Tab-separated table of C-alpha atoms and ligand atoms in Angstrom:
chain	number	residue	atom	x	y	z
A	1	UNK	CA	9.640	25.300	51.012
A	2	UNK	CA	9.020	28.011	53.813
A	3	UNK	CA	5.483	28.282	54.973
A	4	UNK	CA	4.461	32.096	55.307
A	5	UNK	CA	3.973	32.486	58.669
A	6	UNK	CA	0.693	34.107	58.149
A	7	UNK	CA	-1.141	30.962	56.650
A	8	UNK	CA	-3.543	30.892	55.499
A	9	UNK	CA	-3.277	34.159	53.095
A	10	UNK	CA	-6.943	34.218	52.461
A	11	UNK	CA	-9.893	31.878	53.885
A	12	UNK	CA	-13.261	32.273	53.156
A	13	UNK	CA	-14.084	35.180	55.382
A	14	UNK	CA	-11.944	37.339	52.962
A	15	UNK	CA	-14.542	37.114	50.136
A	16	UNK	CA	-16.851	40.114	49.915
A	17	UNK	CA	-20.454	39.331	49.919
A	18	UNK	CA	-20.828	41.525	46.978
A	19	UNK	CA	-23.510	39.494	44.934
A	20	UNK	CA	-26.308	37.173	46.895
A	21	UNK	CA	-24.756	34.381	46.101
A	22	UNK	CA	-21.490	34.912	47.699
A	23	UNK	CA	-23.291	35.452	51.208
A	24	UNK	CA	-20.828	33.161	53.365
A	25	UNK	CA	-18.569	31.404	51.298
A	26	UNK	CA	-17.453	27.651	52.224
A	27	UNK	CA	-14.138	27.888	50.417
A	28	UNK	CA	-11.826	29.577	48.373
A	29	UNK	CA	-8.630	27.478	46.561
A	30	UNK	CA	-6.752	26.197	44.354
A	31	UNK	CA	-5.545	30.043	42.611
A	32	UNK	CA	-3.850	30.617	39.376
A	33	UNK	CA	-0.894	33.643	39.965
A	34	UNK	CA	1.027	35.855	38.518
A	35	UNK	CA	2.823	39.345	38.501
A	36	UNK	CA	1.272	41.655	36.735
A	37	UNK	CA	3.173	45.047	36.266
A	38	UNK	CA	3.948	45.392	39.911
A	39	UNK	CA	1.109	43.670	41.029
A	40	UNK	CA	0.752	40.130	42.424
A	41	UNK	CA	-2.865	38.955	40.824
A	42	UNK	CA	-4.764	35.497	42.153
A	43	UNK	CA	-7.433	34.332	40.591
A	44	UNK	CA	-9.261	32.185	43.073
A	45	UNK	CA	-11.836	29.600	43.139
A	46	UNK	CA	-14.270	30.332	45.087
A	47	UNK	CA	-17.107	27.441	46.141
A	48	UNK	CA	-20.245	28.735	47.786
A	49	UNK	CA	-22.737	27.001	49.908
A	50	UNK	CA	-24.557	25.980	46.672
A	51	UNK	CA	-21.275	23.911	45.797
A	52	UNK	CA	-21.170	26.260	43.103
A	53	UNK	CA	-17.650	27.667	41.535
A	54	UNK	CA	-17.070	31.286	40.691
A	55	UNK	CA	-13.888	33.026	40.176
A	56	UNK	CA	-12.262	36.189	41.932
A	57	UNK	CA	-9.212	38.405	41.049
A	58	UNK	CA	-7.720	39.178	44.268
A	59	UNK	CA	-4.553	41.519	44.175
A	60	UNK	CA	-1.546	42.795	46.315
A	61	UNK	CA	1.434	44.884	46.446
A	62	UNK	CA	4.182	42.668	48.462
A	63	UNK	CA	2.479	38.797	47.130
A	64	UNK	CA	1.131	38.471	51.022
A	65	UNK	CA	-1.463	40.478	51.997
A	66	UNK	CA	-4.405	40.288	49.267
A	67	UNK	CA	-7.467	42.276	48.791
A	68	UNK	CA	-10.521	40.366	46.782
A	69	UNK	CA	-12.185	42.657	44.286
A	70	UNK	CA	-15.731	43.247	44.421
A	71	UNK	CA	-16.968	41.083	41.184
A	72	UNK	CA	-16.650	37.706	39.846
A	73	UNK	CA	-14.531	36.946	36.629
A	74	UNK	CA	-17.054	36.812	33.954
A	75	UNK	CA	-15.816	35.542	30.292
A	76	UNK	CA	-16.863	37.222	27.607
A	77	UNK	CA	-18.066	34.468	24.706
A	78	UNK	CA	-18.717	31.619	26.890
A	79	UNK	CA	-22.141	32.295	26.223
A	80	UNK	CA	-21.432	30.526	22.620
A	81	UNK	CA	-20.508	27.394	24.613
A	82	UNK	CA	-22.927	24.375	24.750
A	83	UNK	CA	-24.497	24.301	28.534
A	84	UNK	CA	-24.565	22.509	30.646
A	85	UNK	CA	-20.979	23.853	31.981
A	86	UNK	CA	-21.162	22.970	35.796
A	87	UNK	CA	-17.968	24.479	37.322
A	88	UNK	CA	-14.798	26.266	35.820
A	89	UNK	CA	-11.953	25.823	38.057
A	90	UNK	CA	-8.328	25.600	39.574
A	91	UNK	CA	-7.080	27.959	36.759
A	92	UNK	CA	-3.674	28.224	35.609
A	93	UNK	CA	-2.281	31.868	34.211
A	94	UNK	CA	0.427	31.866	31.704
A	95	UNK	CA	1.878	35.185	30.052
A	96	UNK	CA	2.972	34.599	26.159
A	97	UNK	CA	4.169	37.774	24.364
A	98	UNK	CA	2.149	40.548	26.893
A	99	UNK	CA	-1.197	38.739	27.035
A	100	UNK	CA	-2.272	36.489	29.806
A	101	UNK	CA	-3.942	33.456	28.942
A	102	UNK	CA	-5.637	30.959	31.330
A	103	UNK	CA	-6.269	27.373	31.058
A	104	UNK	CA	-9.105	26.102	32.927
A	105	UNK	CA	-10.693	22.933	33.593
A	106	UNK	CA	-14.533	22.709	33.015
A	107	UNK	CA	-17.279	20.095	34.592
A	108	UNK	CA	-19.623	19.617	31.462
A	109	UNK	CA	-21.782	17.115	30.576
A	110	UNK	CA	-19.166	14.500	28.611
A	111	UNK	CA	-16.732	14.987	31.278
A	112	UNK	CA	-14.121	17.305	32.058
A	113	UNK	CA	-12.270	19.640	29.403
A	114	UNK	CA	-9.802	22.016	29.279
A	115	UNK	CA	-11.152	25.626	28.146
A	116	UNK	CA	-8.720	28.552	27.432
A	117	UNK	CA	-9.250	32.687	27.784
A	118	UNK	CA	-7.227	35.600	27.505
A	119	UNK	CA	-7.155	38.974	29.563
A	120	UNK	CA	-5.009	41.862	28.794
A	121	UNK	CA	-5.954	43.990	32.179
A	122	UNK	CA	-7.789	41.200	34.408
A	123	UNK	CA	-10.751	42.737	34.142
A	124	UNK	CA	-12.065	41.914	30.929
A	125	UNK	CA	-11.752	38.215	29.704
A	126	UNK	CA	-12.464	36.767	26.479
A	127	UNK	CA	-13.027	32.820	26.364
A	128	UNK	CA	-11.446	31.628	23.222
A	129	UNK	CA	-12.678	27.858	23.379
A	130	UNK	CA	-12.685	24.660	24.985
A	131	UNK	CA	-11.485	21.292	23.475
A	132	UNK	CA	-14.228	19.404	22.588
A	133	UNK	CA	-13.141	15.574	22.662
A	134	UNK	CA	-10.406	14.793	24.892
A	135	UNK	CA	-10.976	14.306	29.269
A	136	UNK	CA	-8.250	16.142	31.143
A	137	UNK	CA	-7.126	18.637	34.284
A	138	UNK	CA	-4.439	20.673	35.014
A	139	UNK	CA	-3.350	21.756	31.707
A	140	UNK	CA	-0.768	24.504	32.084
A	141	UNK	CA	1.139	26.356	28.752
A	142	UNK	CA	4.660	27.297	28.698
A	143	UNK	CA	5.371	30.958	28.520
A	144	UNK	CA	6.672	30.909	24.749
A	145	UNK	CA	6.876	28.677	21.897
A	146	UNK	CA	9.023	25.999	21.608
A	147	UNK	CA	10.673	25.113	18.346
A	148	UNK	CA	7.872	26.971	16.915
A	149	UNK	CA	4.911	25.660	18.482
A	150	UNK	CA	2.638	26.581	21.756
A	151	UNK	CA	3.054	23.742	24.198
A	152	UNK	CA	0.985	22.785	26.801
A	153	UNK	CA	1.047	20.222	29.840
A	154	UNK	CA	-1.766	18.301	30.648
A	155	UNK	CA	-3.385	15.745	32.472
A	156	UNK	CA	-5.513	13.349	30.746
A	157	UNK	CA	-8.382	11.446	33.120
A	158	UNK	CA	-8.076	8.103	32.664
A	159	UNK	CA	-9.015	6.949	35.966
A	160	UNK	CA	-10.086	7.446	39.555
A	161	UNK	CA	-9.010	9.080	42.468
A	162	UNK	CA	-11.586	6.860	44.113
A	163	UNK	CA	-14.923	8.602	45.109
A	164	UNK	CA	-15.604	8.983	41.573
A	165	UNK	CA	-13.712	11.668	40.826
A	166	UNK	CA	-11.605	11.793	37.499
A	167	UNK	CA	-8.019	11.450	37.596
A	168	UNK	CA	-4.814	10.154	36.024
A	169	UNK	CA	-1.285	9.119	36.486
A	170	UNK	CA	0.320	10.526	33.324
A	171	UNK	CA	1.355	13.843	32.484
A	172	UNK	CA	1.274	14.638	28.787
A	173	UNK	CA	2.667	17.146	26.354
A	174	UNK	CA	0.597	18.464	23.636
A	175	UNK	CA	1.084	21.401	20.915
A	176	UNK	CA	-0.430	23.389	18.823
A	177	UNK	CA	-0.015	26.301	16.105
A	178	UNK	CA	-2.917	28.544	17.702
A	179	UNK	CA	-3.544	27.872	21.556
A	180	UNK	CA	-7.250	26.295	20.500
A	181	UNK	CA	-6.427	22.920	17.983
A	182	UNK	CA	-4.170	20.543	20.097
A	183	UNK	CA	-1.961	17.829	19.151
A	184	UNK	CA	-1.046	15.438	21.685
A	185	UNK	CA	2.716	14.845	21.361
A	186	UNK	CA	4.287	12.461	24.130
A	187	UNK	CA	3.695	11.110	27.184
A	188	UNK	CA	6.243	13.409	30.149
A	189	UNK	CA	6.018	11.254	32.861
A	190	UNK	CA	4.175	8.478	34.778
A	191	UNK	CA	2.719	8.409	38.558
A	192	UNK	CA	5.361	6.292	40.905
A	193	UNK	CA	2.814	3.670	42.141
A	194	UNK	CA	3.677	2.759	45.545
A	195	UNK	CA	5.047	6.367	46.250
A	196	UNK	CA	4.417	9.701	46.990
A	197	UNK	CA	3.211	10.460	43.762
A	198	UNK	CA	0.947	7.801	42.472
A	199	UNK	CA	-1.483	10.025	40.451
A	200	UNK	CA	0.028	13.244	39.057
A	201	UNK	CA	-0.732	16.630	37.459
A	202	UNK	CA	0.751	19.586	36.821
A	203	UNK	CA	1.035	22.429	39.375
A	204	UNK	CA	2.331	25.910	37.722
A	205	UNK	CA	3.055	26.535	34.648
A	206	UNK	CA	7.150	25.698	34.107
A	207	UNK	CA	9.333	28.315	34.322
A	208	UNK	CA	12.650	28.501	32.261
A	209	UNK	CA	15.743	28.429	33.990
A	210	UNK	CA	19.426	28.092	32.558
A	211	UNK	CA	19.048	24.705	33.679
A	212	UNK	CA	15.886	23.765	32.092
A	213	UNK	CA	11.957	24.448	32.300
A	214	UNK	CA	11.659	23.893	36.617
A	215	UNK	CA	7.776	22.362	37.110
A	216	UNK	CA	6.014	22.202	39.973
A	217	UNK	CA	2.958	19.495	39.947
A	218	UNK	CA	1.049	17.504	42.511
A	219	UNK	CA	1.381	13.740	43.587
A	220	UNK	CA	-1.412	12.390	45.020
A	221	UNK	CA	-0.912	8.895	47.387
A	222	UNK	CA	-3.516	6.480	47.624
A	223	UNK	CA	-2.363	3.431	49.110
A	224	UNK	CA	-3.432	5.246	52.707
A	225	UNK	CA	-6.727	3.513	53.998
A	226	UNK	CA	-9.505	5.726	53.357
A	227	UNK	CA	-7.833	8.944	52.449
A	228	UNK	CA	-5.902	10.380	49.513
A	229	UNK	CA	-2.587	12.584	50.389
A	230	UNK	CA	-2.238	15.090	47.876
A	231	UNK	CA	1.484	16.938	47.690
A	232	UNK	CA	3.811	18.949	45.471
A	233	UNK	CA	6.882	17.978	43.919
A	234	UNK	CA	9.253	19.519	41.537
A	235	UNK	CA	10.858	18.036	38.047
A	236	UNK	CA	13.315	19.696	35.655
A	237	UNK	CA	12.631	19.324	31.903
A	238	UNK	CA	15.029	19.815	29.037
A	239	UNK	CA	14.905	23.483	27.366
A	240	UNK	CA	15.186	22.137	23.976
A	241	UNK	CA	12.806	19.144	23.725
A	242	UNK	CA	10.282	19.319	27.248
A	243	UNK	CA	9.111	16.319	26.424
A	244	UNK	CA	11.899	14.633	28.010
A	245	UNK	CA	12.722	14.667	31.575
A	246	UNK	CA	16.367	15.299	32.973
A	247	UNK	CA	15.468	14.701	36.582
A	248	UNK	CA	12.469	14.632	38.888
A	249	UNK	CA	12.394	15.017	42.424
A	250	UNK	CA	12.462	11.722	44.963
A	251	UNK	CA	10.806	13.419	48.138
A	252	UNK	CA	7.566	15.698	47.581
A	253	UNK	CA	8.162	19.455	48.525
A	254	UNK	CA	5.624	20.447	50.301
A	255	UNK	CA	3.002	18.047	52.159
A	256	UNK	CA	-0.742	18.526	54.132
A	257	UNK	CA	1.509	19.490	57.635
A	258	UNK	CA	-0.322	22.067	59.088
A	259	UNK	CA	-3.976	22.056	60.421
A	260	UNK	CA	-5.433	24.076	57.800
A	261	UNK	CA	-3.806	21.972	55.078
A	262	UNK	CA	-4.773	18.295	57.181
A	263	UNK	CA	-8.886	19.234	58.163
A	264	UNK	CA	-11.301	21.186	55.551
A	265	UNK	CA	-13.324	20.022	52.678
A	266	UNK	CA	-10.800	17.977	51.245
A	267	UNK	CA	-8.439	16.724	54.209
A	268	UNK	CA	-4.451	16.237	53.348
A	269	UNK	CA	-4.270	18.652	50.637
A	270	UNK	CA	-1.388	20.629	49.736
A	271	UNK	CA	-2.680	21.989	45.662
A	272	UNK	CA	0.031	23.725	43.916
A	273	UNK	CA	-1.443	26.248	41.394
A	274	UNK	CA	0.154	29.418	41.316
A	275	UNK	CA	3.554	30.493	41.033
A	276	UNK	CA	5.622	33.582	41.319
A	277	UNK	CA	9.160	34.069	40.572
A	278	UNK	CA	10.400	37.589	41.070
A	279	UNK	CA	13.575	38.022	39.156
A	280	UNK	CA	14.618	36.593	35.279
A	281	UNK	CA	17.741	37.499	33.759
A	282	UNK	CA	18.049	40.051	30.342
A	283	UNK	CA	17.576	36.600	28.059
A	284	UNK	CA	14.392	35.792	29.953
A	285	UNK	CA	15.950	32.855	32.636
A	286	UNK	CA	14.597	32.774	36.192
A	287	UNK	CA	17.513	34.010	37.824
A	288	UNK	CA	18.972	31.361	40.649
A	289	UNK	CA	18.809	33.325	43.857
A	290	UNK	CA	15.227	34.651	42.881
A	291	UNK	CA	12.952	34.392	45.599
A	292	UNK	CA	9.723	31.640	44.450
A	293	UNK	CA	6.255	32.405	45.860
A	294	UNK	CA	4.568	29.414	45.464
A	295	UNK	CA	0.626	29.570	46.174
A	296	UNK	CA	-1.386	26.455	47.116
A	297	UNK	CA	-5.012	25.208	48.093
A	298	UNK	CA	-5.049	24.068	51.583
A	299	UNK	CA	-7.990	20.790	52.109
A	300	UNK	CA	-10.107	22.503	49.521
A	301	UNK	CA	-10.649	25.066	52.027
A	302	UNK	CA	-8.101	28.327	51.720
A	303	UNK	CA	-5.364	29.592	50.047
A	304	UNK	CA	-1.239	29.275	51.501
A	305	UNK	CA	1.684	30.803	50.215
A	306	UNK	CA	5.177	29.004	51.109
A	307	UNK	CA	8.284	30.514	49.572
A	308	UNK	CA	11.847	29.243	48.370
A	309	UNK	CA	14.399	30.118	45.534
A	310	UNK	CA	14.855	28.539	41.671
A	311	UNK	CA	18.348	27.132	42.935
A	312	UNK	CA	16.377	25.494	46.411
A	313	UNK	CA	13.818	23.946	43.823
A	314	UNK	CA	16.522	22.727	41.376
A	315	UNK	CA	18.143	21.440	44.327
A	316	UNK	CA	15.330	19.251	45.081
A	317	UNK	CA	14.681	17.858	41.581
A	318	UNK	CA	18.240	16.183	42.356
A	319	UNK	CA	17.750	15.455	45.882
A	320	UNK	CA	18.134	11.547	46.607
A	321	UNK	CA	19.193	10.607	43.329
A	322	UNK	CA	20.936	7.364	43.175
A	323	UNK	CA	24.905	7.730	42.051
A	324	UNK	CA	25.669	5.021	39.617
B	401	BMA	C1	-8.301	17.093	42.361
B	401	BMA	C2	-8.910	18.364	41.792
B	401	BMA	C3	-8.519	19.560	42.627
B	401	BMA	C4	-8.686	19.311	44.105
B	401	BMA	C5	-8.044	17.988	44.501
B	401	BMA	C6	-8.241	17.629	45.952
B	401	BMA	O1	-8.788	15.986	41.699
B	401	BMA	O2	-10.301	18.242	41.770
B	401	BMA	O3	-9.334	20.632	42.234
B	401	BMA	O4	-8.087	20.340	44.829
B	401	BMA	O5	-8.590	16.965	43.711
B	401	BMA	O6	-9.614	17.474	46.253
């Protein structure tokens, strides 16, 4: 990965005080992406001095210089949904047939749930539901259906990344015949304790590529006294049955380097959660030289952009593997 040489692409001084409550920001992280038209969207998380979450598009012509509109995201519906909700957050964007739909995670009451809207401009958004029962993160869709169903990656919370926050070292596959009921289906793959990647969870939603669906996610190492090291990594899933795995990468990708990624709110974070690839082929596969813009939180505290190309990130899925 190539860090823009600009980091950080927006810090907290970017967001307009356009409502009280966004008088001085403490943070903004952690964005969903994608290319809309010819326009590179974020939708950011925002965290005010209230430690209270709110959501901004912010948009661009050239992926690197952003603008934050004047409004926060509101959803249309989620009044329907039992309170308390505490924060929505680290969104993931995922275009099926010309609508883009976003997977959230949610802080209510029993824990935290996935909820899911849809937004066919990104500037009206319709919540179509949260799942009531199971705890996850970091679910992510895939961008069509696969032998006939919607699939989704998540990340059910089975544990702790100490502190008491929720986390887990499995990421799981689960499908569905409407985007709201969900089915889990199998288990993708497991944390390497020990290593780089001891808890996991998905980054980007995958993108398809002649060699299979490419997907980013985060590894988080905890066996550092007193701090948790969270970093990306990159895996490469078959195109017929995702729930299998034909290779995952040894080495993370990208790790907390930089000041702004090693001191903040959240120190040693690299957060993977938005991805742009600029060129597919006529049957809808990423192309291989295609330029990747891959956005990422920095320590809870800002948003980074480091670039590379599908082939670099296939490259890496192989990297290190052991020759029988
Ligand atoms: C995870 C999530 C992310 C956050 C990361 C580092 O558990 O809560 O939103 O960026 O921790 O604090």
């Amino acid at each position: 990965m190539r860090r823009y040489q600009h980091n950080p692409i927006i810090t907290r001084q970017d967001v307009p005080a356009v409502e009280p409550h966004l008088v001085d920001v403490s943070s903004v992280f952690n964005p969903g992406a994608i290319k809309f038209g010819d326009t590179y969207l974020l939708l950011l998380r925002v965290q005010n001095r209230g430690r209270e979450t709110h959501l901004m598009v912010a948009e661009s012509d050239d992926g690197r210089r952003f603008s934050i509109r004047n409004t926060c995201v509101r959803f249309n519906g989620l009044e329907k949904i039992a309170k308390p909700i505490f924060h929505i957050y680290d969104p993931r964007i995922t275009q099926i047939d010309n609508r883009c739909y976003i997977v959230m995670a949610m802080d209510m009451a029993a824990g935290c749930r996935l909820g899911l809207a849809v937004t066919d401009d990104f500037k009206s958004f319709q919540f179509l539901g949260v799942e009531p029962h199971r705890d996850m993160r970091n679910g992510v869709l895939f961008p069509e259906k696969i032998n006939g169903s919607y699939v989704r990656l998540d990340r059910p919370n089975t544990g702790t990344a100490g502190a008491g926050v929720s986390s887990g070292s499995t990421i799981c596959v689960s499908t569905s015949n409407n985007l709201i009921d969900w089915t889990y289906s199998a288990t993708l793959m497991h944390g390497r304790p020990h290593f780089w990647d001891e808890l996991i969870g998905s980054g980007p939603p995958p993108v398809k590529t002649r060699e299979g669906w490419l997907h980013i996610y985060h590894g988080v190492a905890t066996h550092f006294a007193g701090v948790n090291i969270y970093q990306a990594g990159v895996v490469l899933l078959d195109l017929d049955d995702p729930t299998k795995v034909k290779t995952r990468s040894r080495y993370n990708i990208l790790e907390p380097r930089e000041l702004c990624e090693q001191v903040g709110q959240v120190p040693n974070v690299v957060f993977p959660s938005g991805m742009i690839v600029e060129q597919f082929d006529s049957d809808g596969f990423a192309e291989p030289d295609s330029e990747v813009l891959l956005y990422y939180g920095a320590a809870d505290t800002c948003v980074c952009l480091a670039t590379t190309t599908i082939d670099e990130l296939i490259a890496a899925c192989y990297a290190g593997e052991e020759k029988p």
